[in-house]
PDB file of C-alpha atoms in Angstrom:
ATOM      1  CA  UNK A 146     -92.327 328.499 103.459  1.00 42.00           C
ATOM      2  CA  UNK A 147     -92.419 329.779  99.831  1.00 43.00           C
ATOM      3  CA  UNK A 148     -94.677 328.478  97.592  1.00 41.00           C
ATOM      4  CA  UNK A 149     -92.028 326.928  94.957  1.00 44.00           C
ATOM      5  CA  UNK A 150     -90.453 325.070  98.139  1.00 43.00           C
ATOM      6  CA  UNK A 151     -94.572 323.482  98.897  1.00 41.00           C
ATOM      7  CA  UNK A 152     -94.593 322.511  94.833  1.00 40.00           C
ATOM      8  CA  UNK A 153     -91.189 321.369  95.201  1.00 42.00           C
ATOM      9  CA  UNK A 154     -91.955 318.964  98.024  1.00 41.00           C
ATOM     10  CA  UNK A 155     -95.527 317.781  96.598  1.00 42.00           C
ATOM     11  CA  UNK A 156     -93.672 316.877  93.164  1.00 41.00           C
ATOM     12  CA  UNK A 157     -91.247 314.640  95.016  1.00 41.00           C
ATOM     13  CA  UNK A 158     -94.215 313.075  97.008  1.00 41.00           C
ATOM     14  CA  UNK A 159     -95.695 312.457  93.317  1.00 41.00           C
ATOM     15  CA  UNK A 160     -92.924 311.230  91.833  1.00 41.00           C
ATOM     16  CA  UNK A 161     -92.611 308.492  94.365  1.00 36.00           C
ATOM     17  CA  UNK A 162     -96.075 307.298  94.191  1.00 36.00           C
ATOM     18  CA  UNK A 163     -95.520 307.158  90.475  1.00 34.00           C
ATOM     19  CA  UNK A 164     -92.998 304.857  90.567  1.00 31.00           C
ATOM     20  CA  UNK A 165     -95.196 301.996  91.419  1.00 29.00           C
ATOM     21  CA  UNK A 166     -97.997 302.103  89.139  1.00 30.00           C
ATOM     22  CA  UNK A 167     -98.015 299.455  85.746  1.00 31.00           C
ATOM     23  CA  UNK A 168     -97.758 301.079  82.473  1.00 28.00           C
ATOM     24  CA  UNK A 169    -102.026 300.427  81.621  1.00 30.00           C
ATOM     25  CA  UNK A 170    -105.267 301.462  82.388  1.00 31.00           C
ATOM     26  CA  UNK A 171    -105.248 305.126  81.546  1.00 37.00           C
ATOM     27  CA  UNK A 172    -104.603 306.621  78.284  1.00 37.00           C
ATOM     28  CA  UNK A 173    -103.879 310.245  79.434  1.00 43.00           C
ATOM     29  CA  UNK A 174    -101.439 311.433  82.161  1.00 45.00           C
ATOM     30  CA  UNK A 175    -100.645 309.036  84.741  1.00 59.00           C
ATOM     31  CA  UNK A 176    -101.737 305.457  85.348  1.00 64.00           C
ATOM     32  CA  UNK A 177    -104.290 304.002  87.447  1.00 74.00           C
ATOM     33  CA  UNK A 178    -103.458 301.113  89.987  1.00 83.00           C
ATOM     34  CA  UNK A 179    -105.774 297.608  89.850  1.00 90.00           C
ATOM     35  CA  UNK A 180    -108.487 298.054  92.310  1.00 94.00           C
ATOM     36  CA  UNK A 181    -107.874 296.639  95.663  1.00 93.00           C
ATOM     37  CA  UNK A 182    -111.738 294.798  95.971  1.00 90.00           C
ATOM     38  CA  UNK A 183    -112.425 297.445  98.641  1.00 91.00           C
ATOM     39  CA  UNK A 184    -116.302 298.732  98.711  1.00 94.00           C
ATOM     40  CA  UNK A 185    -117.357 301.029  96.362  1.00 96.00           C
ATOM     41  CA  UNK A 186    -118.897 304.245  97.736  1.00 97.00           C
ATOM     42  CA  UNK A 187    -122.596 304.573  97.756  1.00 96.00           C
ATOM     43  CA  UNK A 188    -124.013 304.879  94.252  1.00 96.00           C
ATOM     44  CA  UNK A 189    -121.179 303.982  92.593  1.00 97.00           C
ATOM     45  CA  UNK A 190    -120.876 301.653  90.132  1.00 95.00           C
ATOM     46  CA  UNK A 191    -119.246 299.991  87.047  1.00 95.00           C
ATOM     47  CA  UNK A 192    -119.854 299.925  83.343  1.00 92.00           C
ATOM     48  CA  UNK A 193    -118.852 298.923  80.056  1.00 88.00           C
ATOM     49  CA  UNK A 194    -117.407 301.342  77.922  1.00 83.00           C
ATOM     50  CA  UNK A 195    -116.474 300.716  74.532  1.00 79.00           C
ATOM     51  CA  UNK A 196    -113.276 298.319  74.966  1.00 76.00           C
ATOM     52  CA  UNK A 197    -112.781 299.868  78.993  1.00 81.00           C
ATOM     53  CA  UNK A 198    -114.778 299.602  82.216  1.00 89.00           C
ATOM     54  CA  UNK A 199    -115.224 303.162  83.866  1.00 91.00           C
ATOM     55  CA  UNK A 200    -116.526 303.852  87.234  1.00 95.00           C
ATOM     56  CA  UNK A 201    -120.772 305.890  87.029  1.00 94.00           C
ATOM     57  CA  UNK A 202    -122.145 307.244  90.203  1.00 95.00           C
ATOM     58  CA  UNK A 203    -125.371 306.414  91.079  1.00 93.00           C
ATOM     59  CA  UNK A 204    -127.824 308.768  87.808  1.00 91.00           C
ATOM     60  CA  UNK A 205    -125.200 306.199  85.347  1.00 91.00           C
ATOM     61  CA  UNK A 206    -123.256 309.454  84.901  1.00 91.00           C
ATOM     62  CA  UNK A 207    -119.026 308.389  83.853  1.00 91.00           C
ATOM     63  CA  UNK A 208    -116.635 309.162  86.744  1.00 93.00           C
ATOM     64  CA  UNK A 209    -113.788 311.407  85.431  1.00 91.00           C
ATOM     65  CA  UNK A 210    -109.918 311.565  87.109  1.00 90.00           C
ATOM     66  CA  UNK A 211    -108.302 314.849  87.761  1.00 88.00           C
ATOM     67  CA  UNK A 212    -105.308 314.036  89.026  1.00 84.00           C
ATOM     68  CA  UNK A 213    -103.811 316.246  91.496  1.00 83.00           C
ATOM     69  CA  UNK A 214     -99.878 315.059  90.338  1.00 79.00           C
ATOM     70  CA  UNK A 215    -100.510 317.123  86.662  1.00 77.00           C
ATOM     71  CA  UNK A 216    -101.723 320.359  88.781  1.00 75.00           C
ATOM     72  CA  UNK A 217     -98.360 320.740  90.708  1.00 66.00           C
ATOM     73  CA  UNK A 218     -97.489 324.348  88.605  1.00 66.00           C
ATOM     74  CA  UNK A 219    -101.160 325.708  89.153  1.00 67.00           C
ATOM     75  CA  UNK A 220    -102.157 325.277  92.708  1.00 68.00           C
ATOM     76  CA  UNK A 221    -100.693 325.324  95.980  1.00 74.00           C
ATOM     77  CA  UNK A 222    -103.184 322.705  97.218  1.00 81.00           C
ATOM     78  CA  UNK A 223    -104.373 320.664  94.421  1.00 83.00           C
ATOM     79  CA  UNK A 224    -107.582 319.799  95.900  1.00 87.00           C
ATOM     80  CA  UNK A 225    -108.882 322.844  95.643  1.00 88.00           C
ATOM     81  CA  UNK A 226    -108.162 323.439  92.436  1.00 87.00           C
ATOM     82  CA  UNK A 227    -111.470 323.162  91.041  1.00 90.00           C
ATOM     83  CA  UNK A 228    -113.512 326.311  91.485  1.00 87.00           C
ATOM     84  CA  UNK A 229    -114.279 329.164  90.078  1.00 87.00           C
ATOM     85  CA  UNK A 230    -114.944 328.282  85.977  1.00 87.00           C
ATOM     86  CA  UNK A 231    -113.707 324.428  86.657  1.00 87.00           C
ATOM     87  CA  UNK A 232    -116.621 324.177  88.966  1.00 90.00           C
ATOM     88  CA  UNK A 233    -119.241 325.549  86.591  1.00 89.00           C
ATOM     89  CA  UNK A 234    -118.370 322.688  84.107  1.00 88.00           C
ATOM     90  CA  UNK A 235    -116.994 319.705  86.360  1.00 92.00           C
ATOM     91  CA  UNK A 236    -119.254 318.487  89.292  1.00 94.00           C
ATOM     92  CA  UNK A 237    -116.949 316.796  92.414  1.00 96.00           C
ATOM     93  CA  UNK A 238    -118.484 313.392  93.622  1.00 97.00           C
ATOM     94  CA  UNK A 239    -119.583 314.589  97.346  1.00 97.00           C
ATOM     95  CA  UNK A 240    -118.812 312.474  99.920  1.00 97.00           C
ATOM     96  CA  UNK A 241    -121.730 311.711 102.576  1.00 96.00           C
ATOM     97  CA  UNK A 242    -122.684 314.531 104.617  1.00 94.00           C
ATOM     98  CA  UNK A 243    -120.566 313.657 107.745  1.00 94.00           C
ATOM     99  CA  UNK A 244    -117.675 312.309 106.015  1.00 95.00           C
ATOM    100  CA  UNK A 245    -114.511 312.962 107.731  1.00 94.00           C
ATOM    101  CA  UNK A 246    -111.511 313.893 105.513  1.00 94.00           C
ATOM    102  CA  UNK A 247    -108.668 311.131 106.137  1.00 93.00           C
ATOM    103  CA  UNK A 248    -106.432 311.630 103.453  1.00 91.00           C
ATOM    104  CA  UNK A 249    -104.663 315.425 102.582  1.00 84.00           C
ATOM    105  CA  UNK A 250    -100.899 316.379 100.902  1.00 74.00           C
ATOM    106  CA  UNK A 251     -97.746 317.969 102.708  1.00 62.00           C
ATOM    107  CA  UNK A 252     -97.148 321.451 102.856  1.00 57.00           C
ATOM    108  CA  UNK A 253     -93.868 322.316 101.665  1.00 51.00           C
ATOM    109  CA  UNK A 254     -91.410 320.274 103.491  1.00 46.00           C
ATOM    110  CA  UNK A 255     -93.595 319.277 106.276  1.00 52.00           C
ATOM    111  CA  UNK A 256     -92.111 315.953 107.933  1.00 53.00           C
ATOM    112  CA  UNK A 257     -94.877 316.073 111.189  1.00 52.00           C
ATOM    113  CA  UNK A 258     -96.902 312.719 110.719  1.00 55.00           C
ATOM    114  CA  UNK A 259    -100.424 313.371 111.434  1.00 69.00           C
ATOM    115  CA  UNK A 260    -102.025 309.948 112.241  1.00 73.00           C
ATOM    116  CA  UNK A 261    -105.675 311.245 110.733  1.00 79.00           C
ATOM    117  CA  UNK A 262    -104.222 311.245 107.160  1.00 86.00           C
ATOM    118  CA  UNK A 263    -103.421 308.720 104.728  1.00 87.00           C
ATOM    119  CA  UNK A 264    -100.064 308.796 102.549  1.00 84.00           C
ATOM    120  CA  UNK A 265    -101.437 308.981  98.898  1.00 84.00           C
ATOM    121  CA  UNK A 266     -99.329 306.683  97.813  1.00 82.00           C
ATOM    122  CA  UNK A 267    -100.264 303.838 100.098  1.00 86.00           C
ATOM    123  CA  UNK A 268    -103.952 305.012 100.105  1.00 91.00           C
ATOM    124  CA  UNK A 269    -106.673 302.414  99.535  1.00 94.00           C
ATOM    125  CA  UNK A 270    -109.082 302.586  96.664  1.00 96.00           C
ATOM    126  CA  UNK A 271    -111.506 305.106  97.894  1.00 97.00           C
ATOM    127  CA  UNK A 272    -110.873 308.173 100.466  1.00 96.00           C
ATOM    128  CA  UNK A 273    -112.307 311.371 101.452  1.00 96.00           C
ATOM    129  CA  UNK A 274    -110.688 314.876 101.265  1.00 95.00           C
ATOM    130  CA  UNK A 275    -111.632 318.362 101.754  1.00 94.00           C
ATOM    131  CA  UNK A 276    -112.239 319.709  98.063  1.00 93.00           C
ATOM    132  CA  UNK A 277    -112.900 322.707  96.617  1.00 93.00           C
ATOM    133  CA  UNK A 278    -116.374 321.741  96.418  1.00 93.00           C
ATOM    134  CA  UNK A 279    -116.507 320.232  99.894  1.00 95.00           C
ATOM    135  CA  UNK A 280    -115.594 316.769 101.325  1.00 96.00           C
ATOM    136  CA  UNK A 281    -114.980 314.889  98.049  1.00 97.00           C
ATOM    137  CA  UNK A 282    -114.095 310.952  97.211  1.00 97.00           C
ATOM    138  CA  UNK A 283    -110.549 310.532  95.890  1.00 96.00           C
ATOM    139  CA  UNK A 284    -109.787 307.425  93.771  1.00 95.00           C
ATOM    140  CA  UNK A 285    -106.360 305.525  94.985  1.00 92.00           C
ATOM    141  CA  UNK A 286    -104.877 308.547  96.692  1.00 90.00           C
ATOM    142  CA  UNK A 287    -104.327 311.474  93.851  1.00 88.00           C
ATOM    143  CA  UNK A 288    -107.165 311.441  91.328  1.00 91.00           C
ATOM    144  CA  UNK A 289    -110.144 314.010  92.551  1.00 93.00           C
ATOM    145  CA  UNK A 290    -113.590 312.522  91.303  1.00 95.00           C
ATOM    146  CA  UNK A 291    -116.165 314.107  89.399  1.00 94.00           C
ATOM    147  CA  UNK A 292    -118.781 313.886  86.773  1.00 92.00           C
ATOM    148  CA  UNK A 293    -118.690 316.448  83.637  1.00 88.00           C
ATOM    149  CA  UNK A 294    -122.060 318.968  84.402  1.00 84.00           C
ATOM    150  CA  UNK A 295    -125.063 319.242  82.036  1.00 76.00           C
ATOM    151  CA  UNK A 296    -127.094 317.022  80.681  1.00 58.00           C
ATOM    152  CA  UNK A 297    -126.290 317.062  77.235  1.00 59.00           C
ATOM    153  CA  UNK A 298    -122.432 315.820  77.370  1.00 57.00           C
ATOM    154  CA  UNK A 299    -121.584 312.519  75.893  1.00 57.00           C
ATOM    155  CA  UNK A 300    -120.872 310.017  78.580  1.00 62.00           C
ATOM    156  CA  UNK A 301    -116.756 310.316  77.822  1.00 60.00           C
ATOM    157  CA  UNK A 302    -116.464 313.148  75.631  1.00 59.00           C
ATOM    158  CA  UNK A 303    -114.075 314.849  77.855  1.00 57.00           C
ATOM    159  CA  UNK A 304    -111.638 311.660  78.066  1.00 61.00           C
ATOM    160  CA  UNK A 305    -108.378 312.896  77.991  1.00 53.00           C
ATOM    161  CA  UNK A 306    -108.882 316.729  78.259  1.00 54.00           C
ATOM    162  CA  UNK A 307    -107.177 319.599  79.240  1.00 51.00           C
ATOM    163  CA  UNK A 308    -107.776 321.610  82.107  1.00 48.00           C
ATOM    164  CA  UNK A 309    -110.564 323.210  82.956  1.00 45.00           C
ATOM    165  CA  UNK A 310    -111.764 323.308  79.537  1.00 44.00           C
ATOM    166  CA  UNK A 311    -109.740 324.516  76.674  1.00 39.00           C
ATOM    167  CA  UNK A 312    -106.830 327.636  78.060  1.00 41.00           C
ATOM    168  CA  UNK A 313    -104.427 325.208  79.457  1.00 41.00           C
ATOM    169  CA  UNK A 314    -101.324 323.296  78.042  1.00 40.00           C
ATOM    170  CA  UNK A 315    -102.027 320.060  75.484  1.00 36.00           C
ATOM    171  CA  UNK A 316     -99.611 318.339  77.261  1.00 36.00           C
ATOM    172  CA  UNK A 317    -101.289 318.071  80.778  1.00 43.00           C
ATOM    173  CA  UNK A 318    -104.213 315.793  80.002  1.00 51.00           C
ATOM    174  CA  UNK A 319    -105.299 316.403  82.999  1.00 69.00           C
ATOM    175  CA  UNK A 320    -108.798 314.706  82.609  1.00 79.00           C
ATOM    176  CA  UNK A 321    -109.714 310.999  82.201  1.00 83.00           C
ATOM    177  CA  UNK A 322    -112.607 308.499  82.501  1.00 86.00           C
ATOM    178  CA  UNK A 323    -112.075 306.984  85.442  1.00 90.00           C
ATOM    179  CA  UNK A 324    -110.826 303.362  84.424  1.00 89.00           C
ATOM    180  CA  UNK A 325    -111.838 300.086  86.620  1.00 92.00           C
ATOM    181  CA  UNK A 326    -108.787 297.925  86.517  1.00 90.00           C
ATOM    182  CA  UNK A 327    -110.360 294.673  88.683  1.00 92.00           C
ATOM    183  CA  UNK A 328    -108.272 293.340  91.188  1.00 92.00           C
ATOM    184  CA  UNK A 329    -105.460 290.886  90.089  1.00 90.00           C
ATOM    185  CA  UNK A 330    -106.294 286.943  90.162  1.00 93.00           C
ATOM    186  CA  UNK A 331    -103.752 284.915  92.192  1.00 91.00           C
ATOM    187  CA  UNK A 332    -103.710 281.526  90.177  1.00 92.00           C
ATOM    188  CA  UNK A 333    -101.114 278.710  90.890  1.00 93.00           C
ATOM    189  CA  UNK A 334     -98.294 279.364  89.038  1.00 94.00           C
ATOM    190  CA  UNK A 335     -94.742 279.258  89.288  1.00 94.00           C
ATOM    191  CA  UNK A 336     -92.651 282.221  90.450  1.00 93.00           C
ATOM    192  CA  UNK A 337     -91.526 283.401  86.909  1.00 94.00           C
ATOM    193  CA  UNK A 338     -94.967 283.991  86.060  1.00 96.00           C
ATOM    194  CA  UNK A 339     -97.430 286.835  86.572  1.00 95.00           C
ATOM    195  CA  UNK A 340    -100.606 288.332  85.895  1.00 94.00           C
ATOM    196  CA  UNK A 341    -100.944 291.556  83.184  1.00 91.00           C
ATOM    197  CA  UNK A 342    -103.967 293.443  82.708  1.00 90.00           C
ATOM    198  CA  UNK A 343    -104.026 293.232  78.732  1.00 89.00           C
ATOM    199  CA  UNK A 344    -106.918 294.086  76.048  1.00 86.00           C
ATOM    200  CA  UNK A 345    -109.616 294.353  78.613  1.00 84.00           C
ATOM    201  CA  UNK A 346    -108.762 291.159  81.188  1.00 89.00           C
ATOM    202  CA  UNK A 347    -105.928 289.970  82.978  1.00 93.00           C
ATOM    203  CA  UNK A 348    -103.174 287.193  81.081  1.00 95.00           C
ATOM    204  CA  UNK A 349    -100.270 285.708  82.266  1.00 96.00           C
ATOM    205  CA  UNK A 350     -96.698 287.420  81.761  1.00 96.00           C
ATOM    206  CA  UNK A 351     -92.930 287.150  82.704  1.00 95.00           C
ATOM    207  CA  UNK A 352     -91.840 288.878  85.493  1.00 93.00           C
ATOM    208  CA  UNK A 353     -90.482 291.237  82.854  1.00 93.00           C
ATOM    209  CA  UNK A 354     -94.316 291.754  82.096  1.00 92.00           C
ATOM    210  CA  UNK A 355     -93.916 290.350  78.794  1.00 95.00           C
ATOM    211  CA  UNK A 356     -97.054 288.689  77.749  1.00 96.00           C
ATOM    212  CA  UNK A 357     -96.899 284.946  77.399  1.00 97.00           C
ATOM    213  CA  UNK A 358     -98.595 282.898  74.925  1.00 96.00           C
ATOM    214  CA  UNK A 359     -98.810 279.810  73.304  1.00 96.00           C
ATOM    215  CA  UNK A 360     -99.957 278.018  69.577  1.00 94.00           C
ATOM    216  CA  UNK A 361     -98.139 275.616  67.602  1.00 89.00           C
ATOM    217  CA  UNK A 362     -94.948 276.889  66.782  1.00 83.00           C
ATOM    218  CA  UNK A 363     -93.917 275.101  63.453  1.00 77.00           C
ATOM    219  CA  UNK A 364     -90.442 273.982  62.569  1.00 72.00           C
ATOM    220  CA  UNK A 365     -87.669 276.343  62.557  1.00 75.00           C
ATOM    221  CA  UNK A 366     -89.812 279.515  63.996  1.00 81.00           C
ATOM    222  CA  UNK A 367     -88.701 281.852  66.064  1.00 87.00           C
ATOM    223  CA  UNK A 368     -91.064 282.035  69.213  1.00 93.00           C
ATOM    224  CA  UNK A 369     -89.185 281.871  72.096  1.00 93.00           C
ATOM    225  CA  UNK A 370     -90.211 279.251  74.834  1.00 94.00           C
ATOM    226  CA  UNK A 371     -90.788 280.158  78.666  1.00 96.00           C
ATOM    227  CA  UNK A 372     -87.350 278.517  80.245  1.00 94.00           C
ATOM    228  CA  UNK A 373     -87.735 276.231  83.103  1.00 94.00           C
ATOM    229  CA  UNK A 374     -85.626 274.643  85.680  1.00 91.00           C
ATOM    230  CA  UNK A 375     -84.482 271.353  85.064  1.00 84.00           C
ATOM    231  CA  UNK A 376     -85.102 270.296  88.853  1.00 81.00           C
ATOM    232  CA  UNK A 377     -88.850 271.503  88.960  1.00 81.00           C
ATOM    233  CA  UNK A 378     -91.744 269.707  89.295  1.00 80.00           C
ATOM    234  CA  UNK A 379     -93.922 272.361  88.356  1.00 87.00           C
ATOM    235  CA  UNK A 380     -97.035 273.766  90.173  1.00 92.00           C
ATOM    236  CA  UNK A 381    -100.679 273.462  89.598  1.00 91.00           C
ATOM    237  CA  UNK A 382    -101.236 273.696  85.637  1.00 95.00           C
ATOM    238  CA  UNK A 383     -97.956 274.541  85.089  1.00 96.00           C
ATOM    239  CA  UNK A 384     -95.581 271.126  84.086  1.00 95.00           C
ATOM    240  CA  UNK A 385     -91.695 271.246  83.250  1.00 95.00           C
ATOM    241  CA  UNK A 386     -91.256 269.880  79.854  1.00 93.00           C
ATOM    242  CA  UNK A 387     -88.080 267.858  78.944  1.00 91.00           C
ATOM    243  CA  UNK A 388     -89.109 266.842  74.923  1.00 87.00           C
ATOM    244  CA  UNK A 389     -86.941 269.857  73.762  1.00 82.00           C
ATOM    245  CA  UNK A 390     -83.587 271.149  73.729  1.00 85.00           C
ATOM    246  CA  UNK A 391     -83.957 273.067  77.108  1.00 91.00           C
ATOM    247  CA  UNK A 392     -86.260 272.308  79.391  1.00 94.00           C
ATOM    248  CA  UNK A 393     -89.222 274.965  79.096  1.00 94.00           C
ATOM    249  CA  UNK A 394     -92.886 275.269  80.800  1.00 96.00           C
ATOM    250  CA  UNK A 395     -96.291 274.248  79.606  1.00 95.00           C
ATOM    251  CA  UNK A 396     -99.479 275.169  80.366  1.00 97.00           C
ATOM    252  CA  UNK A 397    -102.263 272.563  80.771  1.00 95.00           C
ATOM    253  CA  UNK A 398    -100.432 270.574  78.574  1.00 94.00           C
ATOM    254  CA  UNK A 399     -99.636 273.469  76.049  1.00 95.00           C
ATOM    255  CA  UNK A 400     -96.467 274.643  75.269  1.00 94.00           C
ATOM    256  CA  UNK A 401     -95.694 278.698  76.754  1.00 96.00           C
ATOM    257  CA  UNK A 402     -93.576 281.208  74.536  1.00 96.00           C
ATOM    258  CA  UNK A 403     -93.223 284.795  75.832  1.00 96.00           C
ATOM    259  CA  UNK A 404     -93.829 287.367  73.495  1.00 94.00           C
ATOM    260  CA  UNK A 405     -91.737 290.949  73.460  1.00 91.00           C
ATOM    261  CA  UNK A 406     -93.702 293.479  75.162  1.00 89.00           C
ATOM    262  CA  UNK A 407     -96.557 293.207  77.560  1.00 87.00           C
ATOM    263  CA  UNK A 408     -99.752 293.770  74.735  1.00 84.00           C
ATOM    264  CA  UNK A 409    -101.554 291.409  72.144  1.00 88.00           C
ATOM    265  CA  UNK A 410     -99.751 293.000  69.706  1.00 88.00           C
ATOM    266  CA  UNK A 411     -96.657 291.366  70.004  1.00 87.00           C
ATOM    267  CA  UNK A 412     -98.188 287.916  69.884  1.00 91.00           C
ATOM    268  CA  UNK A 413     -97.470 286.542  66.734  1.00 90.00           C
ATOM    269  CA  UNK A 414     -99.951 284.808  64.138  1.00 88.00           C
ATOM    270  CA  UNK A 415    -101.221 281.769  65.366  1.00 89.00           C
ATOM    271  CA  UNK A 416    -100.690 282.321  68.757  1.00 93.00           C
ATOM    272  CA  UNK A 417    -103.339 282.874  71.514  1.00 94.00           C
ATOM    273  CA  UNK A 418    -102.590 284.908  74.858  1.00 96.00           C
ATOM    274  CA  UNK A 419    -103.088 282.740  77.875  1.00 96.00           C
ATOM    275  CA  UNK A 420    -105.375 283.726  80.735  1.00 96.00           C
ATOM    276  CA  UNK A 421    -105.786 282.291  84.655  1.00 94.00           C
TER     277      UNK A 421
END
């Protein structure tokens, strides 16, 4: 098996856990999942960071992400691609001594299940792999764990950094503070409405993941209303209005307009993002 064909096989494996991820959480590379509420390994904890929560191990240091899906053209087995110079400035978060590995990546075009090991993509929030620092945590199946080394770097100075330090391409980002997205709420609501994690906490959205909204819309503007079905009797909070034109939801009692992208930004003046 040649080495492109293993890099080959491991990008396609990437590029289908990819797929599912929402468009949020991290600012470099790829995105980070919502946690799934599963415990936290020991030490671990979370913090405020400027606008973001991060992940600190147990000394308050920041958790940083490498993830292995931006080393496919520089390692065989991206787990052990920290050593040498990357391990004299990045420090892996070390499992437990005892800790069994339970999740690893295919070698070339390997099909054999092996029932010890987790897929990454369906991985749960926390798992152990055999680094090249030793049996290392993993943060939802791809992103190696560790904490920048020396005592005198600023907690998140090395958000969104490249490679080991400063040789490698500006496009790889390889490095990011490890985000804590908390796990989505499940509030009443009717089946054209979801949850979004936007500015810091979760709001409601389309299924489109368009932020909703709502304010008093004044004659003649342009917000557009949430549709509803004539026949509905709504659910919870969540009441079919018939006062207008179409019929169109409201939200304890409040009228719901969907804005045109799934961030504040595109909530217009006098309008106020609605949250479970």
């Amino acid at each position: 098996m040649t080495r492109n064909a293993s890099l080959a096989a491991l990008a396609a494996l990437a590029g289908l856990g990819a797929a599912s991820l929402p468009a949020s959480a991290q600012p470099a590379d790829l995105p980070i999942a919502a946690a799934d509420g599963s415990p936290f390994p020991p030490g671990v904890r979370v913090r405020k960071l400027g606008n973001a929560s991060v992940y600190t191990d147990a000394k308050g240091k920041v958790l940083y992400g490498l993830d292995m899906r931006t080393l496919l053209r520089w390692a065989p087995d991206p787990a052990r691609f920290c050593n040498a110079d990357c391990a004299q400035s990045w420090t892996a978060l070390a499992a437990p001594a005892g800790s069994t590995a339970n999740i690893r990546y295919p070698a070339g075009f390997e099909k054999t299940a092996d029932d010890r090991f987790m897929d990454p993509r369906k991985a749960p929030d926390w798992t152990v792999i055999d680094g090249a620092q030793g049996k290392q945590w993993v943060y939802k199946g791809w992103h190696l764990v560790f904490t920048r080394a020396g005592a005198k770097a600023r907690p998140a100075d090395r958000d969104g950094a490249d490679g080991n330090d400063a040789d490698a391409d500006a496009n790889e980002r390889r490095w990011n503070t490890l985000k804590y997205v908390p796990p989505p709420p499940k509030p009443a609501a009717p089946g054209v409405v979801t949850t979004a994690f936007v500015d810091g906490a979760y709001a409601f959205a389309d299924r489109e993941g368009r932020v909703l909204f709502t304010g008093k819309c004044e004659r003649d503007c342009a917000w557009r209303p949430l549709p509803a079905p004539m026949a509905s009797s709504g659910l919870g909070e969540w009441k079919v209005s018939l006062t207008g034109d179409e019929p169109e939801w409201t939200f304890k009692g409040k009228r719901v307009f969907v804005g045109t992208a799934g961030d504040s930004s595109t909530v217009p003046s006098g309008g106020q993002i609605l949250r479970p």
